Amino acid sequence: MEILKFEKGPKAVGPYSSAVKVGNLIFFSGILPIDPESGELVNDSVEHATEQILKNLSLMLSEVGLSLKNVVKTTIFTTKLDEFAKINEVYQKHFEAITKDFPARSTVGVASLPKGALVEMEFIVEA
């Protein structure tokens, strides 16, 4: 197992690694919609939160020579499951810009998320 550390993207908000590599797979911990430059939570809408999370992931992936097309599984956690369609719209836009194939995905409605976030996502990526 290799612990991955990134210059770009938000830092972990607790005692865990942002990502670990095992074999040819990278497991990303839950990514919150934190603007890496300001450190502020982007939480005014599920659309903006989803946008920020995918930007954060793309920044980190670029550091290891990968992109969204390498994502094989996404898990989405949201406190706003009633706004699922809005999350889908942003998610689809980002992936369609890179590939026609979407990764496997689960979406889970939850009561709350760290820092009061509306959305959190974790990813498995093939390196």
Coordinates of N, CA and C in Angstrom, one line a residue:
M1 N 0.9 -1.2 0.0 CA 0.0 0.0 0.0 C 0.9 1.2 0.0
E2 N 0.5 2.2 -0.8 CA 1.3 3.5 -0.9 C 0.3 4.6 -0.6
I3 N 0.7 5.4 0.3 CA -0.1 6.6 0.7 C 0.2 7.7 -0.3
L4 N -0.8 8.3 -1.0 CA -0.6 9.3 -1.9 C -0.9 10.7 -1.3
K5 N 0.0 11.6 -1.6 CA -0.1 13.0 -1.1 C -0.1 13.9 -2.2
F6 N -1.0 14.9 -2.2 CA -1.2 15.8 -3.3 C -0.9 17.2 -3.0
E7 N -0.3 18.0 -3.9 CA -0.1 19.4 -3.7 C -1.4 20.2 -4.0
K8 N -2.1 19.7 -5.0 CA -3.4 20.3 -5.4 C -4.5 19.6 -4.7
G9 N -5.7 20.3 -4.6 CA -6.8 19.7 -4.0 C -6.8 19.9 -2.5
P10 N -8.0 19.7 -1.9 CA -8.1 20.0 -0.4 C -7.4 18.9 0.4
K11 N -6.9 19.3 1.6 CA -6.3 18.3 2.5 C -7.3 17.6 3.3
A12 N -7.0 16.4 3.8 CA -7.9 15.6 4.6 C -8.3 16.4 5.8
V13 N -9.5 16.3 6.2 CA -10.1 17.1 7.4 C -10.1 16.2 8.7
G14 N -9.4 15.1 8.6 CA -9.3 14.3 9.8 C -8.1 13.4 9.8
P15 N -8.0 12.4 10.7 CA -6.9 11.5 10.7 C -7.0 10.3 9.7
Y16 N -6.9 10.7 8.4 CA -6.9 9.7 7.4 C -6.1 10.2 6.2
S17 N -5.8 9.3 5.2 CA -5.1 9.7 4.0 C -6.1 10.1 3.0
S18 N -5.8 11.1 2.1 CA -6.7 11.5 1.0 C -6.9 10.4 0.0
A19 N -5.8 9.6 -0.2 CA -5.9 8.5 -1.1 C -4.8 7.5 -0.8
V20 N -5.1 6.2 -1.1 CA -4.1 5.1 -1.0 C -4.1 4.3 -2.3
K21 N -2.9 3.9 -2.7 CA -2.8 3.1 -3.9 C -2.4 1.6 -3.5
V22 N -3.2 0.7 -4.0 CA -3.0 -0.7 -3.8 C -3.0 -1.4 -5.2
G23 N -1.9 -1.9 -5.6 CA -1.8 -2.5 -6.9 C -2.0 -1.4 -8.0
N24 N -2.9 -1.6 -8.9 CA -3.2 -0.6 -9.9 C -4.5 0.2 -9.6
L25 N -4.9 0.2 -8.3 CA -6.1 0.9 -7.9 C -5.8 2.0 -6.9
I26 N -6.4 3.2 -7.1 CA -6.3 4.2 -6.1 C -7.7 4.4 -5.5
F27 N -7.7 4.4 -4.1 CA -8.9 4.6 -3.4 C -8.9 6.0 -2.7
F28 N -9.8 6.8 -3.2 CA -9.9 8.2 -2.7 C -10.9 8.2 -1.5
S29 N -10.4 8.8 -0.4 CA -11.4 9.0 0.7 C -12.4 10.0 0.3
G30 N -13.4 10.1 1.1 CA -14.5 11.1 0.8 C -13.9 12.5 0.6
I31 N -14.3 13.1 -0.6 CA -13.8 14.4 -1.0 C -15.0 15.4 -0.7
L32 N -14.7 16.4 0.1 CA -15.7 17.4 0.4 C -15.6 18.6 -0.6
P33 N -16.6 19.4 -0.8 CA -16.5 20.5 -1.7 C -15.8 21.7 -1.1
I34 N -14.5 21.5 -0.8 CA -13.7 22.6 -0.2 C -12.8 23.2 -1.3
D35 N -12.9 24.5 -1.4 CA -12.0 25.2 -2.4 C -10.6 25.1 -1.8
P36 N -9.7 24.5 -2.6 CA -8.3 24.3 -2.1 C -7.6 25.6 -1.9
E37 N -7.9 26.7 -2.6 CA -7.2 27.9 -2.5 C -7.6 28.7 -1.3
S38 N -8.9 28.7 -1.0 CA -9.4 29.5 0.2 C -9.6 28.7 1.4
G39 N -9.8 27.3 1.2 CA -10.1 26.5 2.3 C -11.5 26.5 2.8
E40 N -12.3 27.2 2.0 CA -13.8 27.4 2.3 C -14.6 26.3 1.7
L41 N -15.6 25.9 2.5 CA -16.6 24.9 2.0 C -17.5 25.6 0.9
V42 N -17.6 25.0 -0.2 CA -18.5 25.4 -1.3 C -19.8 24.7 -1.0
N43 N -20.8 25.4 -0.5 CA -22.0 24.7 0.0 C -23.3 25.4 -0.2
D44 N -23.3 26.4 -1.2 CA -24.5 27.2 -1.4 C -25.5 26.4 -2.3
S45 N -25.1 25.3 -2.9 CA -26.0 24.5 -3.7 C -25.4 23.1 -4.0
V46 N -26.2 22.1 -4.2 CA -25.7 20.8 -4.6 C -24.9 20.9 -5.9
E47 N -25.3 21.7 -6.8 CA -24.6 21.9 -8.1 C -23.2 22.4 -7.9
H48 N -23.1 23.5 -7.1 CA -21.8 24.0 -6.9 C -20.9 23.1 -6.0
A49 N -21.5 22.4 -5.1 CA -20.7 21.4 -4.3 C -20.2 20.3 -5.2
T50 N -21.1 19.7 -6.0 CA -20.7 18.7 -6.9 C -19.6 19.1 -7.9
E51 N -19.7 20.3 -8.4 CA -18.7 20.9 -9.3 C -17.4 21.0 -8.6
Q52 N -17.4 21.5 -7.4 CA -16.1 21.7 -6.6 C -15.5 20.3 -6.3
I53 N -16.2 19.3 -6.0 CA -15.7 18.0 -5.7 C -15.0 17.4 -6.9
L54 N -15.7 17.5 -8.1 CA -15.1 17.0 -9.3 C -13.9 17.8 -9.8
K55 N -13.9 19.1 -9.5 CA -12.7 19.9 -9.8 C -11.5 19.4 -8.9
N56 N -11.8 19.2 -7.6 CA -10.8 18.7 -6.7 C -10.2 17.4 -7.1
L57 N -11.1 16.5 -7.5 CA -10.7 15.2 -7.9 C -9.8 15.3 -9.2
S58 N -10.2 16.1 -10.1 CA -9.5 16.3 -11.4 C -8.1 16.9 -11.1
L59 N -8.0 17.8 -10.2 CA -6.7 18.4 -9.8 C -5.8 17.3 -9.3
M60 N -6.3 16.5 -8.4 CA -5.5 15.4 -7.8 C -5.1 14.3 -8.8
L61 N -6.0 14.0 -9.6 CA -5.8 13.0 -10.7 C -4.7 13.5 -11.6
S62 N -4.7 14.8 -12.0 CA -3.7 15.3 -12.9 C -2.3 15.2 -12.3
E63 N -2.2 15.2 -11.0 CA -0.8 15.1 -10.4 C -0.2 13.7 -10.6
V64 N -1.1 12.7 -10.8 CA -0.6 11.4 -11.1 C -0.8 10.9 -12.5
G65 N -1.0 11.9 -13.4 CA -1.2 11.6 -14.8 C -2.4 10.9 -15.2
L66 N -3.5 11.1 -14.4 CA -4.8 10.5 -14.7 C -5.9 11.5 -14.9
S67 N -7.1 11.0 -15.3 CA -8.2 11.9 -15.5 C -9.5 11.2 -15.0
L68 N -10.6 11.9 -15.2 CA -11.9 11.3 -14.8 C -12.2 10.0 -15.6
K69 N -11.6 9.8 -16.8 CA -11.8 8.6 -17.5 C -11.2 7.3 -16.8
N70 N -10.4 7.5 -15.8 CA -9.8 6.4 -15.1 C -10.6 6.0 -13.9
V71 N -11.7 6.8 -13.6 CA -12.6 6.5 -12.4 C -13.4 5.2 -12.8
V72 N -13.3 4.2 -11.9 CA -14.1 3.0 -12.1 C -15.3 2.9 -11.2
K73 N -15.3 3.6 -10.1 CA -16.5 3.6 -9.1 C -16.5 4.9 -8.3
T74 N -17.7 5.4 -8.2 CA -18.0 6.6 -7.4 C -19.1 6.3 -6.4
T75 N -18.9 6.8 -5.2 CA -20.0 6.7 -4.2 C -20.3 8.1 -3.8
I76 N -21.5 8.5 -4.0 CA -22.0 9.9 -3.6 C -22.8 9.8 -2.3
F77 N -22.5 10.7 -1.4 CA -23.3 10.8 -0.2 C -23.9 12.3 -0.2
T78 N -25.2 12.4 0.0 CA -25.8 13.7 0.0 C -26.8 13.8 1.1
T79 N -26.9 15.0 1.6 CA -28.0 15.3 2.6 C -29.2 15.8 1.9
K80 N -29.1 16.0 0.5 CA -30.2 16.5 -0.3 C -30.6 15.5 -1.4
L81 N -31.0 14.3 -1.0 CA -31.3 13.3 -2.0 C -32.5 13.8 -2.9
D82 N -33.3 14.7 -2.4 CA -34.4 15.2 -3.3 C -33.8 16.1 -4.4
E83 N -32.5 16.4 -4.4 CA -31.9 17.2 -5.4 C -31.0 16.3 -6.3
F84 N -31.2 15.0 -6.3 CA -30.5 14.0 -7.0 C -30.3 14.4 -8.5
A85 N -31.3 14.9 -9.1 CA -31.2 15.2 -10.5 C -30.2 16.3 -10.8
K86 N -30.1 17.3 -9.9 CA -29.2 18.4 -10.0 C -27.7 17.9 -9.9
I87 N -27.5 17.0 -8.9 CA -26.2 16.3 -8.8 C -25.8 15.6 -10.1
N88 N -26.8 14.8 -10.6 CA -26.6 14.0 -11.8 C -26.2 14.9 -13.0
E89 N -26.9 16.1 -13.1 CA -26.6 17.0 -14.2 C -25.1 17.4 -14.3
V90 N -24.6 17.8 -13.1 CA -23.2 18.3 -13.0 C -22.3 17.1 -13.2
Y91 N -22.6 16.0 -12.6 CA -21.7 14.8 -12.7 C -21.6 14.4 -14.2
Q92 N -22.8 14.3 -14.8 CA -22.8 13.9 -16.2 C -22.0 14.8 -17.1
K93 N -22.1 16.1 -16.9 CA -21.4 17.1 -17.7 C -19.9 16.9 -17.6
H94 N -19.4 16.7 -16.4 CA -17.9 16.5 -16.2 C -17.4 15.2 -16.8
F95 N -18.2 14.1 -16.7 CA -17.7 12.9 -17.2 C -17.8 12.9 -18.8
E96 N -18.9 13.4 -19.3 CA -19.1 13.5 -20.7 C -18.0 14.3 -21.4
A97 N -17.5 15.3 -20.7 CA -16.4 16.1 -21.3 C -15.1 15.3 -21.6
I98 N -15.0 14.1 -20.9 CA -13.8 13.3 -20.9 C -14.0 12.0 -21.6
T99 N -15.2 11.4 -21.4 CA -15.4 10.0 -21.9 C -16.9 9.8 -22.1
K100 N -17.2 8.8 -22.9 CA -18.6 8.5 -23.1 C -19.1 7.4 -22.2
D101 N -18.1 6.8 -21.5 CA -18.4 5.7 -20.5 C -18.4 6.2 -19.1
F102 N -19.5 5.9 -18.4 CA -19.6 6.3 -17.0 C -19.1 5.2 -16.1
P103 N -18.5 5.6 -14.9 CA -18.1 4.5 -14.0 C -19.3 4.0 -13.2
A104 N -19.1 2.9 -12.6 CA -20.1 2.3 -11.7 C -20.4 3.4 -10.6
R105 N -21.6 3.4 -10.0 CA -21.9 4.5 -9.0 C -23.0 4.1 -8.1
S106 N -22.9 4.6 -6.9 CA -23.9 4.5 -5.9 C -24.2 5.8 -5.3
T107 N -25.4 6.1 -5.0 CA -25.7 7.4 -4.3 C -26.5 7.1 -3.0
V108 N -26.1 7.7 -1.9 CA -26.7 7.4 -0.7 C -27.2 8.7 0.0
G109 N -28.4 8.7 0.4 CA -28.9 9.8 1.2 C -28.5 9.7 2.7
V110 N -28.0 10.7 3.3 CA -27.5 10.7 4.6 C -28.1 11.8 5.4
A111 N -28.1 11.7 6.8 CA -28.6 12.8 7.6 C -27.7 13.9 7.7
S112 N -26.4 13.7 7.7 CA -25.4 14.8 7.8 C -24.1 14.3 7.3
L113 N -23.2 15.3 7.0 CA -21.9 15.1 6.5 C -20.9 15.9 7.2
P114 N -19.6 15.6 7.2 CA -18.6 16.4 7.9 C -18.7 17.9 7.4
K115 N -18.4 18.8 8.3 CA -18.4 20.2 8.1 C -19.8 20.8 7.6
G116 N -20.8 20.0 7.7 CA -22.1 20.4 7.2 C -22.3 20.4 5.7
A117 N -21.4 19.7 5.0 CA -21.4 19.6 3.5 C -22.7 19.0 3.0
L118 N -23.2 19.5 1.9 CA -24.3 18.9 1.2 C -24.0 17.7 0.4
V119 N -22.8 17.6 0.0 CA -22.4 16.4 -0.9 C -20.9 16.0 -0.5
E120 N -20.7 14.7 -0.6 CA -19.3 14.2 -0.4 C -19.2 13.0 -1.4
M121 N -18.1 12.8 -2.0 CA -17.9 11.7 -2.9 C -16.6 11.0 -2.6
E122 N -16.6 9.7 -2.8 CA -15.4 8.9 -2.8 C -15.3 8.1 -4.1
F123 N -14.0 7.9 -4.5 CA -13.8 7.3 -5.8 C -12.8 6.2 -5.7
I124 N -12.9 5.2 -6.7 CA -11.9 4.2 -6.9 C -11.5 4.5 -8.4
V125 N -10.2 4.5 -8.5 CA -9.6 4.9 -9.8 C -8.6 3.9 -10.3
E126 N -8.6 3.5 -11.5 CA -7.6 2.6 -12.1 C -6.4 3.4 -12.6
A127 N -5.2 3.0 -12.0 CA -4.0 3.8 -12.4 C -3.3 3.1 -13.6

